[in-house]
PDB file of C-alpha atoms and ligand atoms in Angstrom:
ATOM      1  CA  MET A  73      75.212  97.361  69.665  1.00 40.00           C
ATOM      2  CA  THR A  74      76.021  99.948  72.737  1.00 45.00           C
ATOM      3  CA  ALA A  75      77.049  98.624  75.783  1.00 45.00           C
ATOM      4  CA  ASN A  76      74.469  98.743  78.547  1.00 46.00           C
ATOM      5  CA  ALA A  77      74.846  98.862  82.465  1.00 51.00           C
ATOM      6  CA  GLN A  78      73.474  95.470  82.755  1.00 62.00           C
ATOM      7  CA  ARG A  79      75.738  93.265  80.282  1.00 89.00           C
ATOM      8  CA  GLY A  80      78.552  91.168  81.340  1.00 94.00           C
ATOM      9  CA  ILE A  81      82.289  91.798  80.766  1.00 96.00           C
ATOM     10  CA  PHE A  82      83.926  91.205  76.892  1.00 98.00           C
ATOM     11  CA  ILE A  83      87.815  90.783  77.494  1.00 98.00           C
ATOM     12  CA  THR A  84      90.157  89.750  74.304  1.00 98.00           C
ATOM     13  CA  PHE A  85      93.435  88.730  74.054  1.00 98.00           C
ATOM     14  CA  GLU A  86      95.718  89.871  71.372  1.00 98.00           C
ATOM     15  CA  GLY A  87      99.635  89.529  70.239  1.00 96.00           C
ATOM     16  CA  PRO A  88     101.456  88.089  67.492  1.00 92.00           C
ATOM     17  CA  ASP A  89     101.504  84.548  67.004  1.00 88.00           C
ATOM     18  CA  GLY A  90     103.718  82.651  69.632  1.00 84.00           C
ATOM     19  CA  SER A  91     102.960  85.532  72.250  1.00 86.00           C
ATOM     20  CA  GLY A  92     101.743  83.214  74.815  1.00 89.00           C
ATOM     21  CA  LYS A  93      98.057  84.133  74.778  1.00 93.00           C
ATOM     22  CA  THR A  94      96.375  80.925  74.949  1.00 93.00           C
ATOM     23  CA  THR A  95      98.450  79.953  78.265  1.00 94.00           C
ATOM     24  CA  GLN A  96      97.566  83.313  79.764  1.00 97.00           C
ATOM     25  CA  ILE A  97      93.870  82.779  78.791  1.00 98.00           C
ATOM     26  CA  ARG A  98      93.928  79.282  80.951  1.00 97.00           C
ATOM     27  CA  ARG A  99      95.789  80.844  83.455  1.00 97.00           C
ATOM     28  CA  LEU A 100      93.110  83.943  83.943  1.00 97.00           C
ATOM     29  CA  ALA A 101      90.256  81.372  83.309  1.00 97.00           C
ATOM     30  CA  ASP A 102      91.564  79.269  86.536  1.00 96.00           C
ATOM     31  CA  TRP A 103      91.928  82.487  88.491  1.00 95.00           C
ATOM     32  CA  LEU A 104      88.370  83.416  87.801  1.00 95.00           C
ATOM     33  CA  ARG A 105      86.877  80.026  88.308  1.00 93.00           C
ATOM     34  CA  VAL A 106      88.686  80.301  92.163  1.00 90.00           C
ATOM     35  CA  HIS A 107      86.987  83.431  92.514  1.00 85.00           C
ATOM     36  CA  ASP A 108      83.969  82.274  91.569  1.00 79.00           C
ATOM     37  CA  MET A 109      83.768  79.455  94.005  1.00 79.00           C
ATOM     38  CA  LYS A 110      84.320  81.764  96.717  1.00 77.00           C
ATOM     39  CA  TYR A 111      82.285  84.706  95.894  1.00 72.00           C
ATOM     40  CA  GLU A 112      79.379  83.467  93.615  1.00 71.00           C
ATOM     41  CA  GLN A 113      79.360  86.444  91.213  1.00 74.00           C
ATOM     42  CA  ASN A 114      78.938  84.690  87.915  1.00 83.00           C
ATOM     43  CA  LEU A 115      82.534  84.778  87.226  1.00 89.00           C
ATOM     44  CA  GLU A 116      82.969  81.372  85.228  1.00 93.00           C
ATOM     45  CA  PRO A 117      84.146  82.652  81.943  1.00 96.00           C
ATOM     46  CA  VAL A 118      82.668  81.991  78.675  1.00 97.00           C
ATOM     47  CA  ILE A 119      86.104  81.324  76.298  1.00 98.00           C
ATOM     48  CA  LEU A 120      86.276  81.198  72.668  1.00 98.00           C
ATOM     49  CA  ARG A 121      89.088  81.664  70.216  1.00 97.00           C
ATOM     50  CA  GLN A 122      88.724  83.296  66.882  1.00 98.00           C
ATOM     51  CA  PRO A 123      88.756  82.277  63.775  1.00 97.00           C
ATOM     52  CA  GLY A 124      86.727  79.666  65.197  1.00 97.00           C
ATOM     53  CA  GLY A 125      84.756  79.243  68.522  1.00 96.00           C
ATOM     54  CA  THR A 126      81.554  77.914  66.703  1.00 98.00           C
ATOM     55  CA  ALA A 127      80.792  75.266  64.672  1.00 97.00           C
ATOM     56  CA  LEU A 128      80.769  77.087  61.427  1.00 98.00           C
ATOM     57  CA  GLY A 129      83.977  79.140  62.583  1.00 98.00           C
ATOM     58  CA  GLU A 130      86.022  76.099  63.177  1.00 97.00           C
ATOM     59  CA  ARG A 131      85.203  75.326  59.456  1.00 97.00           C
ATOM     60  CA  ILE A 132      86.362  78.869  58.413  1.00 97.00           C
ATOM     61  CA  ARG A 133      89.469  78.517  60.653  1.00 96.00           C
ATOM     62  CA  ALA A 134      90.286  75.510  58.818  1.00 94.00           C
ATOM     63  CA  ILE A 135      90.414  76.931  55.280  1.00 94.00           C
ATOM     64  CA  LEU A 136      92.419  80.204  56.805  1.00 95.00           C
ATOM     65  CA  LEU A 137      95.018  78.551  58.633  1.00 92.00           C
ATOM     66  CA  ASP A 138      95.974  75.201  56.836  1.00 88.00           C
ATOM     67  CA  SER A 139      98.911  76.537  55.001  1.00 84.00           C
ATOM     68  CA  ARG A 140      98.152  73.721  52.233  1.00 87.00           C
ATOM     69  CA  VAL A 141      94.717  74.841  51.004  1.00 85.00           C
ATOM     70  CA  GLU A 142      96.002  77.115  48.614  1.00 85.00           C
ATOM     71  CA  GLU A 143      97.327  74.132  46.591  1.00 85.00           C
ATOM     72  CA  GLY A 144      93.834  73.190  46.398  1.00 83.00           C
ATOM     73  CA  LEU A 145      91.917  76.204  46.139  1.00 85.00           C
ATOM     74  CA  GLY A 146      94.263  78.690  44.716  1.00 89.00           C
ATOM     75  CA  GLN A 147      95.852  81.517  46.406  1.00 91.00           C
ATOM     76  CA  ILE A 148      93.659  83.189  49.071  1.00 94.00           C
ATOM     77  CA  ASP A 149      92.613  87.046  48.056  1.00 96.00           C
ATOM     78  CA  PRO A 150      93.726  89.382  50.971  1.00 97.00           C
ATOM     79  CA  LEU A 151      89.835  90.811  50.805  1.00 98.00           C
ATOM     80  CA  THR A 152      88.662  86.902  50.872  1.00 97.00           C
ATOM     81  CA  GLU A 153      90.808  86.519  54.050  1.00 97.00           C
ATOM     82  CA  LEU A 154      89.518  89.267  55.796  1.00 98.00           C
ATOM     83  CA  ALA A 155      85.799  88.723  54.750  1.00 98.00           C
ATOM     84  CA  LEU A 156      86.165  85.323  55.931  1.00 98.00           C
ATOM     85  CA  MET A 157      87.638  86.430  59.315  1.00 98.00           C
ATOM     86  CA  PHE A 158      84.647  88.768  59.700  1.00 98.00           C
ATOM     87  CA  ALA A 159      82.125  85.935  58.660  1.00 98.00           C
ATOM     88  CA  ASP A 160      83.692  83.702  61.630  1.00 98.00           C
ATOM     89  CA  ARG A 161      83.544  87.185  63.899  1.00 98.00           C
ATOM     90  CA  ALA A 162      80.027  88.009  62.864  1.00 98.00           C
ATOM     91  CA  GLN A 163      78.870  84.273  63.727  1.00 98.00           C
ATOM     92  CA  SER A 164      80.551  84.099  67.010  1.00 98.00           C
ATOM     93  CA  ILE A 165      78.867  87.695  68.175  1.00 98.00           C
ATOM     94  CA  ARG A 166      75.396  86.431  67.199  1.00 97.00           C
ATOM     95  CA  GLN A 167      75.427  82.825  68.592  1.00 98.00           C
ATOM     96  CA  ILE A 168      78.325  83.100  71.795  1.00 98.00           C
ATOM     97  CA  ILE A 169      79.266  86.677  72.611  1.00 98.00           C
ATOM     98  CA  GLN A 170      76.274  88.733  72.834  1.00 97.00           C
ATOM     99  CA  PRO A 171      74.158  86.098  74.209  1.00 97.00           C
ATOM    100  CA  ALA A 172      76.848  85.618  77.048  1.00 97.00           C
ATOM    101  CA  LEU A 173      76.956  89.374  77.544  1.00 97.00           C
ATOM    102  CA  ASP A 174      73.368  89.538  77.860  1.00 96.00           C
ATOM    103  CA  ALA A 175      73.455  86.934  80.598  1.00 95.00           C
ATOM    104  CA  GLU A 176      76.107  89.060  82.400  1.00 94.00           C
ATOM    105  CA  ARG A 177      78.935  86.522  82.017  1.00 95.00           C
ATOM    106  CA  ILE A 178      82.405  87.159  81.425  1.00 96.00           C
ATOM    107  CA  VAL A 179      83.952  86.412  77.571  1.00 98.00           C
ATOM    108  CA  LEU A 180      87.219  85.683  77.082  1.00 98.00           C
ATOM    109  CA  CYS A 181      88.178  85.799  73.719  1.00 98.00           C
ATOM    110  CA  ASP A 182      91.249  84.585  71.932  1.00 98.00           C
ATOM    111  CA  ARG A 183      91.842  87.230  69.120  1.00 98.00           C
ATOM    112  CA  TYR A 184      89.246  89.908  67.907  1.00 98.00           C
ATOM    113  CA  THR A 185      89.093  92.794  65.548  1.00 98.00           C
ATOM    114  CA  ASP A 186      92.439  93.939  66.349  1.00 98.00           C
ATOM    115  CA  SER A 187      93.867  90.801  64.732  1.00 98.00           C
ATOM    116  CA  SER A 188      92.466  91.936  61.895  1.00 98.00           C
ATOM    117  CA  GLU A 189      93.414  95.293  61.771  1.00 98.00           C
ATOM    118  CA  ALA A 190      97.014  93.909  62.459  1.00 98.00           C
ATOM    119  CA  TYR A 191      97.293  91.262  60.018  1.00 98.00           C
ATOM    120  CA  GLN A 192      94.917  91.643  57.544  1.00 98.00           C
ATOM    121  CA  GLY A 193      95.414  95.663  57.824  1.00 98.00           C
ATOM    122  CA  ALA A 194      98.800  95.820  58.199  1.00 98.00           C
ATOM    123  CA  GLY A 195     100.364  92.545  57.522  1.00 97.00           C
ATOM    124  CA  ARG A 196      98.498  92.449  54.234  1.00 97.00           C
ATOM    125  CA  GLY A 197      98.396  96.046  53.530  1.00 98.00           C
ATOM    126  CA  LEU A 198      94.841  96.216  53.227  1.00 98.00           C
ATOM    127  CA  GLY A 199      94.565  99.516  55.925  1.00 98.00           C
ATOM    128  CA  SER A 200      93.304  99.913  59.084  1.00 98.00           C
ATOM    129  CA  GLU A 201      90.299 102.342  57.704  1.00 98.00           C
ATOM    130  CA  ARG A 202      88.843  99.345  55.791  1.00 98.00           C
ATOM    131  CA  VAL A 203      89.150  96.773  58.639  1.00 98.00           C
ATOM    132  CA  LEU A 204      87.291  99.370  60.731  1.00 98.00           C
ATOM    133  CA  ALA A 205      84.654  99.856  58.482  1.00 97.00           C
ATOM    134  CA  VAL A 206      83.939  95.998  58.190  1.00 98.00           C
ATOM    135  CA  HIS A 207      83.925  95.917  61.686  1.00 98.00           C
ATOM    136  CA  ARG A 208      81.238  98.796  62.342  1.00 97.00           C
ATOM    137  CA  ALA A 209      78.978  97.015  59.313  1.00 96.00           C
ATOM    138  CA  ILE A 210      79.540  93.353  60.394  1.00 96.00           C
ATOM    139  CA  CYS A 211      80.036  93.477  64.188  1.00 96.00           C
ATOM    140  CA  ASP A 212      77.611  96.239  65.023  1.00 88.00           C
ATOM    141  CA  ASP A 213      80.880  97.906  66.534  1.00 88.00           C
ATOM    142  CA  LEU A 214      80.619  95.709  69.269  1.00 97.00           C
ATOM    143  CA  GLN A 215      84.055  96.571  71.350  1.00 97.00           C
ATOM    144  CA  PRO A 216      85.735  94.771  74.119  1.00 98.00           C
ATOM    145  CA  ASP A 217      85.391  96.256  77.392  1.00 97.00           C
ATOM    146  CA  LEU A 218      89.208  95.354  78.168  1.00 98.00           C
ATOM    147  CA  THR A 219      91.954  94.273  75.711  1.00 98.00           C
ATOM    148  CA  ILE A 220      95.126  92.315  76.950  1.00 98.00           C
ATOM    149  CA  LEU A 221      98.017  92.896  74.331  1.00 98.00           C
ATOM    150  CA  LEU A 222     100.848  90.487  74.852  1.00 97.00           C
ATOM    151  CA  LEU A 223     103.454  92.079  72.976  1.00 94.00           C
ATOM    152  CA  PRO A 224     107.048  90.622  73.115  1.00 90.00           C
ATOM    153  CA  ASP A 225     109.917  92.697  72.166  1.00 88.00           C
ATOM    154  CA  ALA A 226     109.846  93.204  68.203  1.00 84.00           C
ATOM    155  CA  ASP A 227     113.415  91.134  67.483  1.00 86.00           C
ATOM    156  CA  ALA A 228     112.655  88.424  70.138  1.00 81.00           C
ATOM    157  CA  ALA A 229     108.789  87.900  68.336  1.00 78.00           C
ATOM    158  CA  LEU A 230     110.590  87.914  65.019  1.00 79.00           C
ATOM    159  CA  GLN A 231     113.125  85.272  66.166  1.00 81.00           C
ATOM    160  CA  ARG A 232     110.582  83.043  67.403  1.00 76.00           C
ATOM    161  CA  ALA A 233     108.409  83.611  64.109  1.00 71.00           C
ATOM    162  CA  ARG A 234     111.691  82.553  62.109  1.00 73.00           C
ATOM    163  CA  ARG A 235     112.014  79.368  64.339  1.00 76.00           C
ATOM    164  CA  ARG A 236     108.241  78.478  63.816  1.00 70.00           C
ATOM    165  CA  ASN A 237     108.859  79.110  60.055  1.00 67.00           C
ATOM    166  CA  GLU A 238     112.043  76.518  59.756  1.00 71.00           C
ATOM    167  CA  ARG A 239     109.819  74.261  61.737  1.00 70.00           C
ATOM    168  CA  HIS A 240     107.142  74.921  59.373  1.00 62.00           C
ATOM    169  CA  LYS A 241     109.553  73.904  56.311  1.00 63.00           C
ATOM    170  CA  GLN A 242     110.494  70.519  58.042  1.00 63.00           C
ATOM    171  CA  GLN A 243     106.795  69.433  58.341  1.00 62.00           C
ATOM    172  CA  HIS A 244     105.418  67.695  55.624  1.00 58.00           C
ATOM    173  CA  GLY A 245     101.630  66.114  54.713  1.00 60.00           C
ATOM    174  CA  GLY A 246      98.292  66.689  56.485  1.00 65.00           C
ATOM    175  CA  ALA A 247      96.370  69.565  57.355  1.00 71.00           C
ATOM    176  CA  ASP A 248      97.911  72.142  59.653  1.00 78.00           C
ATOM    177  CA  GLU A 249      97.957  75.815  61.097  1.00 82.00           C
ATOM    178  CA  ASN A 250     100.730  77.461  59.741  1.00 84.00           C
ATOM    179  CA  ARG A 251      99.736  79.652  56.889  1.00 88.00           C
ATOM    180  CA  PHE A 252     100.220  82.706  58.839  1.00 87.00           C
ATOM    181  CA  GLU A 253     103.245  81.295  60.613  1.00 83.00           C
ATOM    182  CA  ALA A 254     104.824  80.910  57.102  1.00 82.00           C
ATOM    183  CA  GLU A 255     104.832  84.454  56.582  1.00 88.00           C
ATOM    184  CA  GLY A 256     108.083  86.549  56.381  1.00 87.00           C
ATOM    185  CA  GLU A 257     109.956  89.248  58.545  1.00 89.00           C
ATOM    186  CA  GLU A 258     108.365  92.008  57.071  1.00 92.00           C
ATOM    187  CA  PHE A 259     104.839  90.878  57.441  1.00 94.00           C
ATOM    188  CA  TYR A 260     105.575  90.127  61.097  1.00 92.00           C
ATOM    189  CA  ARG A 261     107.067  93.719  61.585  1.00 93.00           C
ATOM    190  CA  ARG A 262     104.043  95.365  60.120  1.00 96.00           C
ATOM    191  CA  VAL A 263     101.913  93.321  62.497  1.00 96.00           C
ATOM    192  CA  HIS A 264     104.005  94.272  65.558  1.00 95.00           C
ATOM    193  CA  ALA A 265     104.142  97.792  64.854  1.00 97.00           C
ATOM    194  CA  ALA A 266     100.257  97.713  64.009  1.00 98.00           C
ATOM    195  CA  TYR A 267      99.787  96.231  67.541  1.00 98.00           C
ATOM    196  CA  ALA A 268     101.728  98.885  69.208  1.00 97.00           C
ATOM    197  CA  ALA A 269      99.739 101.566  67.364  1.00 98.00           C
ATOM    198  CA  ILE A 270      96.468 100.430  68.243  1.00 98.00           C
ATOM    199  CA  ALA A 271      97.638 100.272  72.104  1.00 98.00           C
ATOM    200  CA  LYS A 272      98.719 104.065  71.934  1.00 98.00           C
ATOM    201  CA  ARG A 273      95.350 105.046  70.051  1.00 98.00           C
ATOM    202  CA  GLU A 274      93.360 102.986  72.401  1.00 98.00           C
ATOM    203  CA  PRO A 275      94.863 103.195  76.023  1.00 97.00           C
ATOM    204  CA  HIS A 276      91.470 102.861  78.059  1.00 96.00           C
ATOM    205  CA  ARG A 277      90.640  99.835  76.559  1.00 98.00           C
ATOM    206  CA  VAL A 278      94.055  98.099  75.674  1.00 98.00           C
ATOM    207  CA  ALA A 279      96.501  96.989  78.465  1.00 98.00           C
ATOM    208  CA  LEU A 280      99.799  96.569  77.005  1.00 97.00           C
ATOM    209  CA  ILE A 281     101.558  93.785  78.880  1.00 96.00           C
ATOM    210  CA  ASP A 282     105.220  92.830  78.207  1.00 89.00           C
ATOM    211  CA  GLY A 283     105.150  89.497  76.494  1.00 81.00           C
ATOM    212  CA  ASP A 284     109.257  88.735  77.167  1.00 84.00           C
ATOM    213  CA  ASP A 285     108.594  88.400  81.289  1.00 89.00           C
ATOM    214  CA  ASP A 286     107.950  84.773  82.466  1.00 92.00           C
ATOM    215  CA  ILE A 287     104.372  83.057  82.783  1.00 94.00           C
ATOM    216  CA  GLU A 288     103.723  83.826  86.278  1.00 95.00           C
ATOM    217  CA  THR A 289     105.042  87.599  86.095  1.00 95.00           C
ATOM    218  CA  VAL A 290     102.344  88.038  83.184  1.00 96.00           C
ATOM    219  CA  ALA A 291      99.554  85.895  84.520  1.00 96.00           C
ATOM    220  CA  LEU A 292      99.593  88.423  87.976  1.00 96.00           C
ATOM    221  CA  ARG A 293      99.831  91.277  85.772  1.00 96.00           C
ATOM    222  CA  VAL A 294      96.656  90.115  83.783  1.00 97.00           C
ATOM    223  CA  GLN A 295      95.074  89.279  86.973  1.00 96.00           C
ATOM    224  CA  ALA A 296      95.481  92.791  88.195  1.00 95.00           C
ATOM    225  CA  VAL A 297      94.463  94.527  85.178  1.00 96.00           C
ATOM    226  CA  VAL A 298      91.103  92.382  85.334  1.00 96.00           C
ATOM    227  CA  ALA A 299      90.469  92.740  89.004  1.00 94.00           C
ATOM    228  CA  GLU A 300      90.524  96.255  88.145  1.00 93.00           C
ATOM    229  CA  LYS A 301      88.021  96.091  85.361  1.00 92.00           C
ATOM    230  CA  LEU A 302      85.987  93.832  87.550  1.00 89.00           C
ATOM    231  CA  GLY A 303      85.633  96.432  90.448  1.00 83.00           C
ATOM    232  CA  SER A 304      83.454  95.257  93.450  1.00 69.00           C
ATOM    233  CA  LYS A 305      82.638  91.686  91.772  1.00 69.00           C
ATOM    234  CA  ILE A 306      86.372  90.487  93.054  1.00 67.00           C
ATOM    235  CA  PRO A 307      86.756  91.920  96.428  1.00 63.00           C
ATOM    236  CA  HIS A 308      90.758  92.620  97.015  1.00 62.00           C
ATOM    237  CA  ASP A 309      91.756  89.014  98.732  1.00 60.00           C
ATOM    238  CA  PRO A 310      95.508  88.422  98.659  1.00 54.00           C
ATOM    239  CA  GLY A 311      94.934  84.499  99.783  1.00 55.00           C
ATOM    240  CA  VAL A 312      93.324  83.766  96.328  1.00 55.00           C
TER     241      VAL A 312
HETATM  242  P1  TYD B 240      96.005  81.693  66.909  1.00 95.43           P
HETATM  243  O1  TYD B 240      95.230  80.265  66.927  1.00 95.43           O
HETATM  244  O2  TYD B 240      95.484  82.562  67.940  1.00 95.43           O
HETATM  245  O3  TYD B 240      97.504  81.417  66.606  1.00 95.43           O
HETATM  246  P2  TYD B 240      98.379  81.587  67.842  1.00 95.43           P
HETATM  247  O4  TYD B 240      98.244  80.790  68.917  1.00 95.43           O
HETATM  248  O5  TYD B 240      99.749  81.281  66.964  1.00 95.43           O
HETATM  249  O6  TYD B 240      98.627  83.099  68.280  1.00 95.43           O
HETATM  250  O7  TYD B 240      95.655  82.330  65.133  1.00 95.43           O
HETATM  251  C1  TYD B 240      95.504  82.302  64.140  1.00 95.43           C
HETATM  252  C2  TYD B 240      96.008  82.732  62.984  1.00 95.43           C
HETATM  253  O8  TYD B 240      94.741  83.824  62.568  1.00 95.43           O
HETATM  254  C3  TYD B 240      97.225  83.793  63.571  1.00 95.43           C
HETATM  255  O9  TYD B 240      98.668  83.775  62.758  1.00 95.43           O
HETATM  256  C4  TYD B 240      96.635  85.216  63.574  1.00 95.43           C
HETATM  257  C5  TYD B 240      95.576  85.158  62.185  1.00 95.43           C
HETATM  258  N1  TYD B 240      94.357  85.891  62.309  1.00 95.43           N
HETATM  259  C6  TYD B 240      94.461  86.969  61.196  1.00 95.43           C
HETATM  260  O10 TYD B 240      95.023  86.953  60.860  1.00 95.43           O
HETATM  261  N2  TYD B 240      93.233  87.872  61.398  1.00 95.43           N
HETATM  262  C7  TYD B 240      92.143  87.748  62.488  1.00 95.43           C
HETATM  263  O11 TYD B 240      91.322  88.403  62.222  1.00 95.43           O
HETATM  264  C8  TYD B 240      92.575  86.446  63.351  1.00 95.43           C
HETATM  265  C9  TYD B 240      91.339  86.464  64.495  1.00 95.43           C
HETATM  266  C10 TYD B 240      93.286  85.797  63.339  1.00 95.43           C
END
């Protein structure tokens, strides 16, 4: 699937758990909607998350993220985990992302293949090459036009992970979304380092934004990067 001049714009958000992606996606979507009303440039975004996004994907998500699921199903092998992440991704590309791009829409996706490279490739130790090979085979190598990487300082990110981990230990019963959050420090160090390496490897696609600044500052940076990508679709207008 090669990018053609007529298609929409595919923007992904990446970062370790708790990096503020979800808040920033909401902020960017609001900003695009304001421009959409003002300029009528088909800027209302299509928003989805991975894993999830489609009905099938939400079921896959429930398996992948529930920290209690292994009590019933046995340990999920890292390769199974990788395959499920890509099963979810394949479905959302065919059902949501590609049709939206064909309709020249802006797609905002909360996580994509960089997450698989960081979490399964580095975190689980499967290696980048294997993940990228699966991406080429399953996703027809569909690449984002822009990736916003919110990367907090490694130690700050680890402290947050530790706090979440503690909270996780105190929770009892019911399905949750904590299976990854329960991972240890070494896992998260590898995830962090992999994200930094991806940004370095692909500076034209990946906009690295310091995730430690306040929400407003980060939101303005995200808008600036996206405005540059959208070019003439968003006229420079300090009033918006
Ligand atoms: P998400 O709901 O985005 O969590 P958060 O809001 O905490 O960032 O992410 C789901 C979890 O799934 C997250 O811990 C990262 C993990 N994940 C992978 O390990 N590989 C993948 O390919 C994807 C898409 C997510």
